CSV table of C-alpha atoms and ligand atoms in Angstrom, one decimal:
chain,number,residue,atom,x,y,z
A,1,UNK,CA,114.8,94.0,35.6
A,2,UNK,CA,116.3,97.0,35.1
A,3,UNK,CA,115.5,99.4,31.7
A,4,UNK,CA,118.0,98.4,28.8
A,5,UNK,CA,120.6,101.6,28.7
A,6,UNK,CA,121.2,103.7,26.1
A,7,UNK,CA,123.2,103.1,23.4
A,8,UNK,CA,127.0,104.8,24.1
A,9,UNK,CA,128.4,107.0,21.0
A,10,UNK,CA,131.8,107.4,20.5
A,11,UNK,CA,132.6,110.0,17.9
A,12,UNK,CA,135.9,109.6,16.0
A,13,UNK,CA,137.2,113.0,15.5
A,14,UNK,CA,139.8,113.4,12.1
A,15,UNK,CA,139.1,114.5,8.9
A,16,UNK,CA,136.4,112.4,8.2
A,17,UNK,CA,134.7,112.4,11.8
A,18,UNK,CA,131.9,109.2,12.6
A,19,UNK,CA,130.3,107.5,15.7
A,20,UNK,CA,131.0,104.1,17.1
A,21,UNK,CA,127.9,103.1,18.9
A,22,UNK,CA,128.0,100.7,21.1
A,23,UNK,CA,125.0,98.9,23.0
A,24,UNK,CA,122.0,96.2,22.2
A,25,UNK,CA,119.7,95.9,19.5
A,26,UNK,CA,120.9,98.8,17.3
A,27,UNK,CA,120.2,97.7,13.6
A,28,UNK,CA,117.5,101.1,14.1
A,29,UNK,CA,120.2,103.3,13.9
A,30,UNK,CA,121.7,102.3,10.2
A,31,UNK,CA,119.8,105.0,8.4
A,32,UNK,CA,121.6,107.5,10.6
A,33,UNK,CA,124.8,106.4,10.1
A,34,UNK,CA,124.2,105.5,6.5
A,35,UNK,CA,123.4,109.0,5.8
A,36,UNK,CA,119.9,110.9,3.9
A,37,UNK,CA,121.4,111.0,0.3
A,38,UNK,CA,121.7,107.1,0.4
A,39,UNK,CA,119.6,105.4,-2.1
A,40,UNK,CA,121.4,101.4,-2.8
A,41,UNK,CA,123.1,99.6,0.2
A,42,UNK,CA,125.1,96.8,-0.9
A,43,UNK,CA,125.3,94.7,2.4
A,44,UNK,CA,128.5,92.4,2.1
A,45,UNK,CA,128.0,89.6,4.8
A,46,UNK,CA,129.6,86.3,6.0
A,47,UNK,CA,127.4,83.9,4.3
A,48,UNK,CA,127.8,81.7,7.1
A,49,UNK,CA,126.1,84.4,9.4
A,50,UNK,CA,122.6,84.5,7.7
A,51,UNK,CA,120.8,84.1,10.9
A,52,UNK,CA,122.6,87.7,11.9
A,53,UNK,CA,122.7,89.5,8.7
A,54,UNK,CA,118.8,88.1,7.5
A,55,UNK,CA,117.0,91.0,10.2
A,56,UNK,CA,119.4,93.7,9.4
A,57,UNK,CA,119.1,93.1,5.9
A,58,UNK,CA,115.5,93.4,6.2
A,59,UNK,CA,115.8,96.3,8.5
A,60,UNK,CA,117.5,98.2,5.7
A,61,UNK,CA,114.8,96.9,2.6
A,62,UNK,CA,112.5,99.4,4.7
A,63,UNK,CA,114.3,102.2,3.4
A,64,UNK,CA,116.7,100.9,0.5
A,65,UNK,CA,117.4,99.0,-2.4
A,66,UNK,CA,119.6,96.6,-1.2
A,67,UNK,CA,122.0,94.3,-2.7
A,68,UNK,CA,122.6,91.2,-0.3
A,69,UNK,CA,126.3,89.9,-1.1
A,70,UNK,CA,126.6,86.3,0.9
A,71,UNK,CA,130.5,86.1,1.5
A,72,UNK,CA,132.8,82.9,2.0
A,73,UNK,CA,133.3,82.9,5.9
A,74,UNK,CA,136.6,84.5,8.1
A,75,UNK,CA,139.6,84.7,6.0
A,76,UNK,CA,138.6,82.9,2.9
A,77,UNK,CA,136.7,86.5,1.9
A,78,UNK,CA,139.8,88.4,2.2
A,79,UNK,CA,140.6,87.4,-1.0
A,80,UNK,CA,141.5,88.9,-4.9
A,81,UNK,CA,138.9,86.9,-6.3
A,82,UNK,CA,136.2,88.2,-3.6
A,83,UNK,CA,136.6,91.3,-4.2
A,84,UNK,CA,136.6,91.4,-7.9
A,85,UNK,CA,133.4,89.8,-7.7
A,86,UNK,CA,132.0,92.0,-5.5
A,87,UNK,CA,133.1,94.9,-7.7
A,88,UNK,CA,131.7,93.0,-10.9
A,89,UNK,CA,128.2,93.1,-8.8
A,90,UNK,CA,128.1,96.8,-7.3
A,91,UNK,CA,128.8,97.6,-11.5
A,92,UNK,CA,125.9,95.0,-12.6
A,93,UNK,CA,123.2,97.1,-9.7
A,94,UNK,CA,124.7,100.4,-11.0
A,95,UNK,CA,126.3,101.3,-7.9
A,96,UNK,CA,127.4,105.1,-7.4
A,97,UNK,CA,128.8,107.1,-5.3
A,98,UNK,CA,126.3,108.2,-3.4
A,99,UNK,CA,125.1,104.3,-2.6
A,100,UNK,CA,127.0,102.6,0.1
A,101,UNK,CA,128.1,99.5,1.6
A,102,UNK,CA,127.5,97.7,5.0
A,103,UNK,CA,129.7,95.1,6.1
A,104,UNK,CA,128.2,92.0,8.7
A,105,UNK,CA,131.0,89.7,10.2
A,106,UNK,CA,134.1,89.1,11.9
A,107,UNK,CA,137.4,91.2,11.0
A,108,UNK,CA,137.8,89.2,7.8
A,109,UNK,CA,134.7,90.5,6.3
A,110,UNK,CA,135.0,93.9,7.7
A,111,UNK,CA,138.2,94.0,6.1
A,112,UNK,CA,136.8,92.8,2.6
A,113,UNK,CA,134.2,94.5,2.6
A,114,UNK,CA,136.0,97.9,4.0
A,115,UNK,CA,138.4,97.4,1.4
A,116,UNK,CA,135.5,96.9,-1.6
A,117,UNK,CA,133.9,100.0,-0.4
A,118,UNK,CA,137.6,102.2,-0.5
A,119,UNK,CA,138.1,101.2,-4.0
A,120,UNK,CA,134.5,101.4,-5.8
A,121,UNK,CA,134.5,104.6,-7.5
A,122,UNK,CA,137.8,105.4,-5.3
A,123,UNK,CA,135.5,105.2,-2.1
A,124,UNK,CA,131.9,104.9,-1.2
A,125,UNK,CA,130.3,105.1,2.4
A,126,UNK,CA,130.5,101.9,4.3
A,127,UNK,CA,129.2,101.4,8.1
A,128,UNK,CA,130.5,98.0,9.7
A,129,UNK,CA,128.4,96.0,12.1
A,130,UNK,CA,131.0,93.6,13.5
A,131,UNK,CA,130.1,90.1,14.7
A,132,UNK,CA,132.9,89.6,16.6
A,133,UNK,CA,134.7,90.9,19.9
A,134,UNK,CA,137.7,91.4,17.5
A,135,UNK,CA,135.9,93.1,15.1
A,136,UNK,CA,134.3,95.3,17.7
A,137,UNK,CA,137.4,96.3,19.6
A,138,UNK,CA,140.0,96.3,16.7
A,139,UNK,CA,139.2,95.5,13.4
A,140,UNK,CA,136.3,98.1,12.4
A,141,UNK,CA,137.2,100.5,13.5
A,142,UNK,CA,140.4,102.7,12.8
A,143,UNK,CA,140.0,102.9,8.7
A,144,UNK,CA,142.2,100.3,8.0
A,145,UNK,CA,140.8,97.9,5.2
A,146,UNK,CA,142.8,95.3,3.2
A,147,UNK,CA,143.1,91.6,1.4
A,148,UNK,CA,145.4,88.8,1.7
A,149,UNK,CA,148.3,87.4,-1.4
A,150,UNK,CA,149.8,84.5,-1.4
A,151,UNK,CA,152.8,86.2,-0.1
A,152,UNK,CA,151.2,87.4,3.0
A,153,UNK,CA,147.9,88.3,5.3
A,154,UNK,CA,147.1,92.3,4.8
A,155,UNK,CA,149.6,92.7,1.7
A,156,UNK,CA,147.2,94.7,0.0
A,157,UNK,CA,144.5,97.6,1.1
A,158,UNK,CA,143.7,101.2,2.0
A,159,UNK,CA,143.0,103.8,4.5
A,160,UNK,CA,139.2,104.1,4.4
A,161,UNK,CA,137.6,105.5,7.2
A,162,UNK,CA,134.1,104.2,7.7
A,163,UNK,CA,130.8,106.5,7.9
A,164,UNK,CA,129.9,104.7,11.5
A,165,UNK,CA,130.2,101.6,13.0
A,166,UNK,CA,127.6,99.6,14.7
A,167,UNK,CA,129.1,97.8,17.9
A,168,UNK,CA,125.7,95.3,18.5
A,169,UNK,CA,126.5,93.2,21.5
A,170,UNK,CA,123.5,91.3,21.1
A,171,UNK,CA,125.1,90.0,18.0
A,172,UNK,CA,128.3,87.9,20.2
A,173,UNK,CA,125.3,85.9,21.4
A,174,UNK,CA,125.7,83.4,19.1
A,175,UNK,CA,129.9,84.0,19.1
A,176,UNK,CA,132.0,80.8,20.2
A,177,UNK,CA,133.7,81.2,23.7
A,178,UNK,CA,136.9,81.0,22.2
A,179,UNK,CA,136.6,83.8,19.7
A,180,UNK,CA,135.3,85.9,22.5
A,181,UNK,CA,138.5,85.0,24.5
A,182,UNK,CA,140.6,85.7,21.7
A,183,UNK,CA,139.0,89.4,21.0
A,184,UNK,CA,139.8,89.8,25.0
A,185,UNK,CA,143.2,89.5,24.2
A,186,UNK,CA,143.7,93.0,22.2
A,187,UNK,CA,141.3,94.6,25.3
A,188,UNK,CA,143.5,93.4,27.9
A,189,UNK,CA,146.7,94.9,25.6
A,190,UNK,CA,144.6,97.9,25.7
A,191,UNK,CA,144.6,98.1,29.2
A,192,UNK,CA,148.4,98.0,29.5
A,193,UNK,CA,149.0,100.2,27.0
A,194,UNK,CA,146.9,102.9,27.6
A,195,UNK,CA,143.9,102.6,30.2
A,196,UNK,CA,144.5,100.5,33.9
A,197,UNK,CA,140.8,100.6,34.8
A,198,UNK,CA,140.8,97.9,31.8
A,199,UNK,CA,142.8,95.3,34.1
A,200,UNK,CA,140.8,96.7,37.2
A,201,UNK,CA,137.6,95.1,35.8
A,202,UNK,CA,139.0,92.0,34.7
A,203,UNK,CA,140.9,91.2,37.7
A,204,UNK,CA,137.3,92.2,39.6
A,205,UNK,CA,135.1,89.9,37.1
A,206,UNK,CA,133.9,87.0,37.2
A,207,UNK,CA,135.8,85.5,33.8
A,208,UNK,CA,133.2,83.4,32.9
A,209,UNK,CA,130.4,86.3,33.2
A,210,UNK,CA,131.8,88.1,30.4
A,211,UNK,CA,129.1,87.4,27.8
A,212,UNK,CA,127.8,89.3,25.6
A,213,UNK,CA,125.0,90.9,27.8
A,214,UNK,CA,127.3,91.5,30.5
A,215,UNK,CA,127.5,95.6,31.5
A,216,UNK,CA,131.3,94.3,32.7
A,217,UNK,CA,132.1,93.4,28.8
A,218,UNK,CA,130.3,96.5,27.8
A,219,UNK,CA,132.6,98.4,29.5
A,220,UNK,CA,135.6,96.7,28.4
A,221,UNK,CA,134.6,97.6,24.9
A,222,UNK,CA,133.6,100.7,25.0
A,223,UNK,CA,137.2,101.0,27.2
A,224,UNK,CA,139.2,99.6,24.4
A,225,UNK,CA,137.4,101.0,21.3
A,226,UNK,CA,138.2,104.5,23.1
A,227,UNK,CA,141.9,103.4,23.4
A,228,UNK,CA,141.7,102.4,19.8
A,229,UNK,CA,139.8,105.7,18.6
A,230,UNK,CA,142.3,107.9,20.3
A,231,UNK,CA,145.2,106.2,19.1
A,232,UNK,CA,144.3,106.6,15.8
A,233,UNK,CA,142.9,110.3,15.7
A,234,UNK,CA,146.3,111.6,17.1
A,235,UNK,CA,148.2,109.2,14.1
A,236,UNK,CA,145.8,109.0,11.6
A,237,UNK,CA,148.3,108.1,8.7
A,238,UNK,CA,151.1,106.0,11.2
A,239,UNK,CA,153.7,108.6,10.7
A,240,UNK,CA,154.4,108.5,14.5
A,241,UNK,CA,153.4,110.1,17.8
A,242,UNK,CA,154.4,112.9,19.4
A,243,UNK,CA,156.1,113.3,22.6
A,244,UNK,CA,157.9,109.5,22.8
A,245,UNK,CA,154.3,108.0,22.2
A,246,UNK,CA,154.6,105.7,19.5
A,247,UNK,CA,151.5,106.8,18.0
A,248,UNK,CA,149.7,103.8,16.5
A,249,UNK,CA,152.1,101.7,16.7
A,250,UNK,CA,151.7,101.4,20.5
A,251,UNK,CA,148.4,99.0,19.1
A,252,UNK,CA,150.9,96.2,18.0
A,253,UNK,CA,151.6,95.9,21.4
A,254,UNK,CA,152.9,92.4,21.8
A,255,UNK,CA,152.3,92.0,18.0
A,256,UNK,CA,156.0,90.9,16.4
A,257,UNK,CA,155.7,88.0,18.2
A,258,UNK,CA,152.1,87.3,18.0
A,259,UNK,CA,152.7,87.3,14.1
A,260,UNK,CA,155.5,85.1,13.9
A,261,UNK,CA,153.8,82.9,16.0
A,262,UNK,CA,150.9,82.8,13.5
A,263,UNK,CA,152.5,82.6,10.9
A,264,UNK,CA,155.0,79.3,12.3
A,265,UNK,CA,151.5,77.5,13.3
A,266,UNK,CA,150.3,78.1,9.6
A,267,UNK,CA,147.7,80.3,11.5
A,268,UNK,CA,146.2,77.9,13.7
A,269,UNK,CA,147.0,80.2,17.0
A,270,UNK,CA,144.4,82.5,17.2
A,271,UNK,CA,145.3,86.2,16.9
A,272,UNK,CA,144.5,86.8,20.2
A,273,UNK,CA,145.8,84.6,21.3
A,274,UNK,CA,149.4,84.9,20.1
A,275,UNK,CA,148.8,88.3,20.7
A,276,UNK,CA,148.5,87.2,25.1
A,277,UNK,CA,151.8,85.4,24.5
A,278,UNK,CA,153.3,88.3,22.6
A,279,UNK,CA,152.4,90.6,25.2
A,280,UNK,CA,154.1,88.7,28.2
A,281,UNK,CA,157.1,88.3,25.8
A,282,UNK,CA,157.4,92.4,25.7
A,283,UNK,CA,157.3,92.7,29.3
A,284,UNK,CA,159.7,90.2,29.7
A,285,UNK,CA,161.7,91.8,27.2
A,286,UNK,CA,161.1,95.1,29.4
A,287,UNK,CA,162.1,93.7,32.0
A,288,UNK,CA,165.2,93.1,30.9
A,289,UNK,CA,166.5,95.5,28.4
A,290,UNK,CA,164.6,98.1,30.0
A,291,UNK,CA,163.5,98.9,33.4
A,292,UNK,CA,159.7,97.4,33.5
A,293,UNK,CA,158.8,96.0,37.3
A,294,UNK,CA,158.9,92.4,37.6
A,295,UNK,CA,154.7,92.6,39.1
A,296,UNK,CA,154.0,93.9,36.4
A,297,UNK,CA,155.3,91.3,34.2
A,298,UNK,CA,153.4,88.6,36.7
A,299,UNK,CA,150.5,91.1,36.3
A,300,UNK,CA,150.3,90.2,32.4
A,301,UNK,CA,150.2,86.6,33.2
A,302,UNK,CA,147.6,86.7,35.7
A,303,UNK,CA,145.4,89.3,33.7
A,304,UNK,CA,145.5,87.7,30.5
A,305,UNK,CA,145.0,84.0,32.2
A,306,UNK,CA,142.3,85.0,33.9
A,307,UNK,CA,140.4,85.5,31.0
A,308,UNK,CA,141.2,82.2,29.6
A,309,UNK,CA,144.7,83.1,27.4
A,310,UNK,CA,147.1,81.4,27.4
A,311,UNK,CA,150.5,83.4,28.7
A,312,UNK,CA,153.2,80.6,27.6
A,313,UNK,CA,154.4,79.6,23.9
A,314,UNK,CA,153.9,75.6,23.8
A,315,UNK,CA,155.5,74.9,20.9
A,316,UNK,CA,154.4,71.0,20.7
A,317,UNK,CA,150.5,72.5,20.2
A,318,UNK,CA,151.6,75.9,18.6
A,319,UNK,CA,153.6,75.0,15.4
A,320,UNK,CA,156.6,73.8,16.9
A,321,UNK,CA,158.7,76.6,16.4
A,322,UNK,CA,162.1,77.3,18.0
A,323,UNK,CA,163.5,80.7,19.1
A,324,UNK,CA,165.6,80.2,16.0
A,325,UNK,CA,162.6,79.9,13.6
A,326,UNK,CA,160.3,82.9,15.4
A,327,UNK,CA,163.3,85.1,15.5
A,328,UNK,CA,163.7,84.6,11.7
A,329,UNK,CA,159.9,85.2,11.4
A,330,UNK,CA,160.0,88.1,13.3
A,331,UNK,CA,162.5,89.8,11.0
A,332,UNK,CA,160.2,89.6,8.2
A,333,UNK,CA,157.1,90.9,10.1
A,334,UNK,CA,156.3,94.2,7.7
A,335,UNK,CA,156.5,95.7,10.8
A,336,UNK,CA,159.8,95.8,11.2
A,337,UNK,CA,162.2,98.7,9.5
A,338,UNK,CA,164.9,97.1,7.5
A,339,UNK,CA,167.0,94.6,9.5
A,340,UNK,CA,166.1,96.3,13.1
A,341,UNK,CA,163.6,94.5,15.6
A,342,UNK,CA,161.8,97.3,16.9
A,343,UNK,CA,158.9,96.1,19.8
A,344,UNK,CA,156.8,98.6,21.6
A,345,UNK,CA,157.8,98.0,25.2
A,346,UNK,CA,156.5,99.7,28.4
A,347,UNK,CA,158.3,101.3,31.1
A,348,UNK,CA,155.3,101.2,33.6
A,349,UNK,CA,151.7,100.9,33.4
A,350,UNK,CA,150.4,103.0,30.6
A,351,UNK,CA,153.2,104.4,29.6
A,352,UNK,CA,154.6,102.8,26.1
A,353,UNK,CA,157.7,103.7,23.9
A,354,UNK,CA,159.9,101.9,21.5
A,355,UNK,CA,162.8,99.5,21.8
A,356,UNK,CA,164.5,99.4,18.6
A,357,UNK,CA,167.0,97.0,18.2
A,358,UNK,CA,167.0,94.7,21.5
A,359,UNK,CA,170.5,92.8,21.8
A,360,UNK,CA,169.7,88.8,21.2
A,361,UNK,CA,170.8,87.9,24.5
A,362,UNK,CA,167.6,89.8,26.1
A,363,UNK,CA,165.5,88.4,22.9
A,364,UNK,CA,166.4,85.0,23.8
A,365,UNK,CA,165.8,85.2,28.0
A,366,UNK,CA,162.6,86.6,27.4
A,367,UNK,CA,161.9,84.2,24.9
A,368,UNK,CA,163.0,81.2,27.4
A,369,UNK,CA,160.4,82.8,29.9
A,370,UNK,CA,157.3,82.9,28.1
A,371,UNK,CA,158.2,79.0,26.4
A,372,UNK,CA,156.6,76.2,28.6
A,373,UNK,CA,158.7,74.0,29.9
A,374,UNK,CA,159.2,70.4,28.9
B,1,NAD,N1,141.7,96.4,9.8
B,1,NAD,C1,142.2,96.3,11.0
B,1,NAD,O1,142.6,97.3,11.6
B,1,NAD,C2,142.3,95.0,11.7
B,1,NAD,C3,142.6,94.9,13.0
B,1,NAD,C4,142.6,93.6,13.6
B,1,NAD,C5,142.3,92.5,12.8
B,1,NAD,N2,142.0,92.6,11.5
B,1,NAD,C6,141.6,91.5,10.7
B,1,NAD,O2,140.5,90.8,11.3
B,1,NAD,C7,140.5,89.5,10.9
B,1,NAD,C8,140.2,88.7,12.2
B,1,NAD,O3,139.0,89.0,12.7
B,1,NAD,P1,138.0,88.0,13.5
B,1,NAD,O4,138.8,87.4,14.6
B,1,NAD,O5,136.8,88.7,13.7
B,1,NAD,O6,137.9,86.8,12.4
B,1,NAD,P2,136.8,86.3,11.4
B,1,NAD,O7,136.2,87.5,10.6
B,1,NAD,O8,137.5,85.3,10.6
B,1,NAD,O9,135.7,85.6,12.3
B,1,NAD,C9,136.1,84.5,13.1
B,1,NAD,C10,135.0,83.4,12.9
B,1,NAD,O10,133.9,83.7,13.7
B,1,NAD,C11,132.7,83.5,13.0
B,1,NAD,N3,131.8,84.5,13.5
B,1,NAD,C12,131.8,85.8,13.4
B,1,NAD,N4,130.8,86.4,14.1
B,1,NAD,C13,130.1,85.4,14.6
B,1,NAD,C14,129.0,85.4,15.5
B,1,NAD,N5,128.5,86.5,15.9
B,1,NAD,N6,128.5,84.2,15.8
B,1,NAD,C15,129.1,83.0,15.4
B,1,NAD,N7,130.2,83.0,14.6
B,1,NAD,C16,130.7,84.2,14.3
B,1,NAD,C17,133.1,83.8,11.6
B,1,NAD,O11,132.2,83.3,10.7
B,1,NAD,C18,134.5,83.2,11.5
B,1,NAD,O12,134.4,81.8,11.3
B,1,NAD,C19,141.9,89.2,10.3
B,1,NAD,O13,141.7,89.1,8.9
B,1,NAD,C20,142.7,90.4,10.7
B,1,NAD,O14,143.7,90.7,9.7
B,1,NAD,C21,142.0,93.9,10.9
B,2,ZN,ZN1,145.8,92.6,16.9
């Protein structure tokens, strides 16, 4: 057996500069991130995720007083009501500023708990340890933090960076295929939108050797967290790129779909999912109302089915949605500026911009082309 490697640190540069560190067994490394004026953690978990959060938790008694906060699992914490109470218990401890937060779960919790931390006292320290590929690749890192109305998923939040982020592979272990699948679904967009060698290492794995303790998965998120991280520094606020990029909204890559697919199947696609189906849609759509090359398009297909994604909207398991109905969804995406359609297309490999207003003619081909037949 070879000697475990080193953990990898990606620093985020930007005003408020922190490390992504990605490798096994890490929960060692909290303190650091945490910071030396640190007295109270208040660690905000997935209650359903004791078995993960129980060592960390103990980890962190060593040097802190710490407030363990069990939290209804996934979406269910991205609540109002959750985060009140969570407020109503940092006040009962006597939380200040200088305490902090750490966040343990999926993106739902990291989003909770992100967004709990950016409004306590107007923002307290908060490192995440995600528990899921999502998490890892997307969700925890970037600053963005928020809760769910009735009217909508991510209606309400902040921008609040976090003071590090703790990428423990040892803790997808445990992770259900499928949620690793659907987390490979925003790497494999990563790899089209901004770094090839991505694909190259997919389309050279084994698919079903991409677990957790896999160096080829390591590499894939280490790959996309840097796409991510970069993204983000240059267009830290999302007022735009420079130069024709996009900025960060290059990330919704295959996203306008992906949400009104979502949100048709009352959000029983996965995110990642729709997010594989968005993404062949795009090229599609590039292909056609711009000047993408038709391998490429195949290239989407195969890449994302090789890692188990599906490439084609079925509408009979997905919702049942027509282009009628996800055209009308799409229009109301909060990503959309006023009455326009604007996708982020590519016009080769790596190399995004934005199509803004697509006639309904091109919507509706590449629409027919990513629908299964029958
Ligand atoms: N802030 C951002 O920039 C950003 C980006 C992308 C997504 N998000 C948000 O992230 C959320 C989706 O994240 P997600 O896919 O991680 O969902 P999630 O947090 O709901 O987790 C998915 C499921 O996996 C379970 N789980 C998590 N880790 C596990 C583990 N290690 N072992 C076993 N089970 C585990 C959870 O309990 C949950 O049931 C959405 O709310 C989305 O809006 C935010
Ligand atoms: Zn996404």
């Amino acid at each position: 057996m070879s000697a475990p490697r080193p953990a990898t640190v990606l620093p985020v540069r930007g005003t408020s500069p922190y490390d992504v560190v990605v490798g096994h067994g890490l929960t060692d490394r909290l303190p650091a991130l945490l910071g030396e004026s640190v007295e109270r953690v208040a660690v905000l978990y997935a209650g359903s995720l004791g078995e993960l959060a129980d060592p960390i938790v103990d980890a962190l008694v060593e040097h802190y007083d710490v407030l363990a906060l069990g939290l209804p699992d996934g979406e269910r914490a991205k609540t109002a009501p959750v985060a009140a109470d969570c407020w109503e218990a940092l006040g009962e401890a006597g939380f200040t500023r200088s305490d902090a937060v750490v966040t343990i779960g999926g993106g739902a919790t990291t989003d909770l708990g992100g967004f709990v931390a950016a409004t306590w006292l107007r923002g307290v320290r908060v490192v995440h340890v995600p528990t899921t590929l999502l998490a890892m690749v997307d969700a925890a890192v970037g600053g963005k933090t928020g809760i769910n109305t009735g009217a909508g998923k991510n209606l309400v939040g902040s921008f609040h960076e976090p003071a590090g982020v703790l990428c423990d592979l040892s803790l997808l272990a445990s992770l259900p295929r499928a949620e690793l699948v659907a987390g490979l679904g925003e790497v494999v967009k990563c790899g089209f939108i901004a770094d090839p060698t991505i694909l190259e290492v997919v389309e050279r794995s084994d698919p079903a050797a991409l677990t957790h303790d896999s160096p080829e998965l390591r590499e894939l998120v280490e790959r996309a967290i840097r796409v991510k991280v970069d993204v983000v520094v240059d267009d830290l606020r999302e007022t735009g790129g420079v130069g024709g990029h996009p900025g960060r909204e290059v990330l919704n890559y295959g996203h306008t779909l992906a949400h009104a697919i979502e949100r048709t199947s009352d959000y029983t696609v996965r995110h990642g999912e729709a997010v594989a189906i968005g993404c062949v849609f795009v090229a599609e759509l590039a292909a056609r109302a711009g000047s993408l090359d038709p391998a490429l398009v195949e290239r989407h297909r195969s890449a994302l089915s090789r890692v188990g994604l599906p490439t084609a909207y079925d509408a009979e398991s997905m919702g049942g949605a027509s282009f009628e109905d996800l055209h009308a969804a799409m229009k109301v995406d909060k990503k959309a500026r006023g009455s326009q359609l604007r996708f982020v297309v590519l016009d080769a490999l790596a190399t995004p911009r934005i199509l803004a207003g697509p006639g309904e003619d091109d919507l509706r081909a590449a629409f027919a082309a990513v629908a299964s037949a029958g």
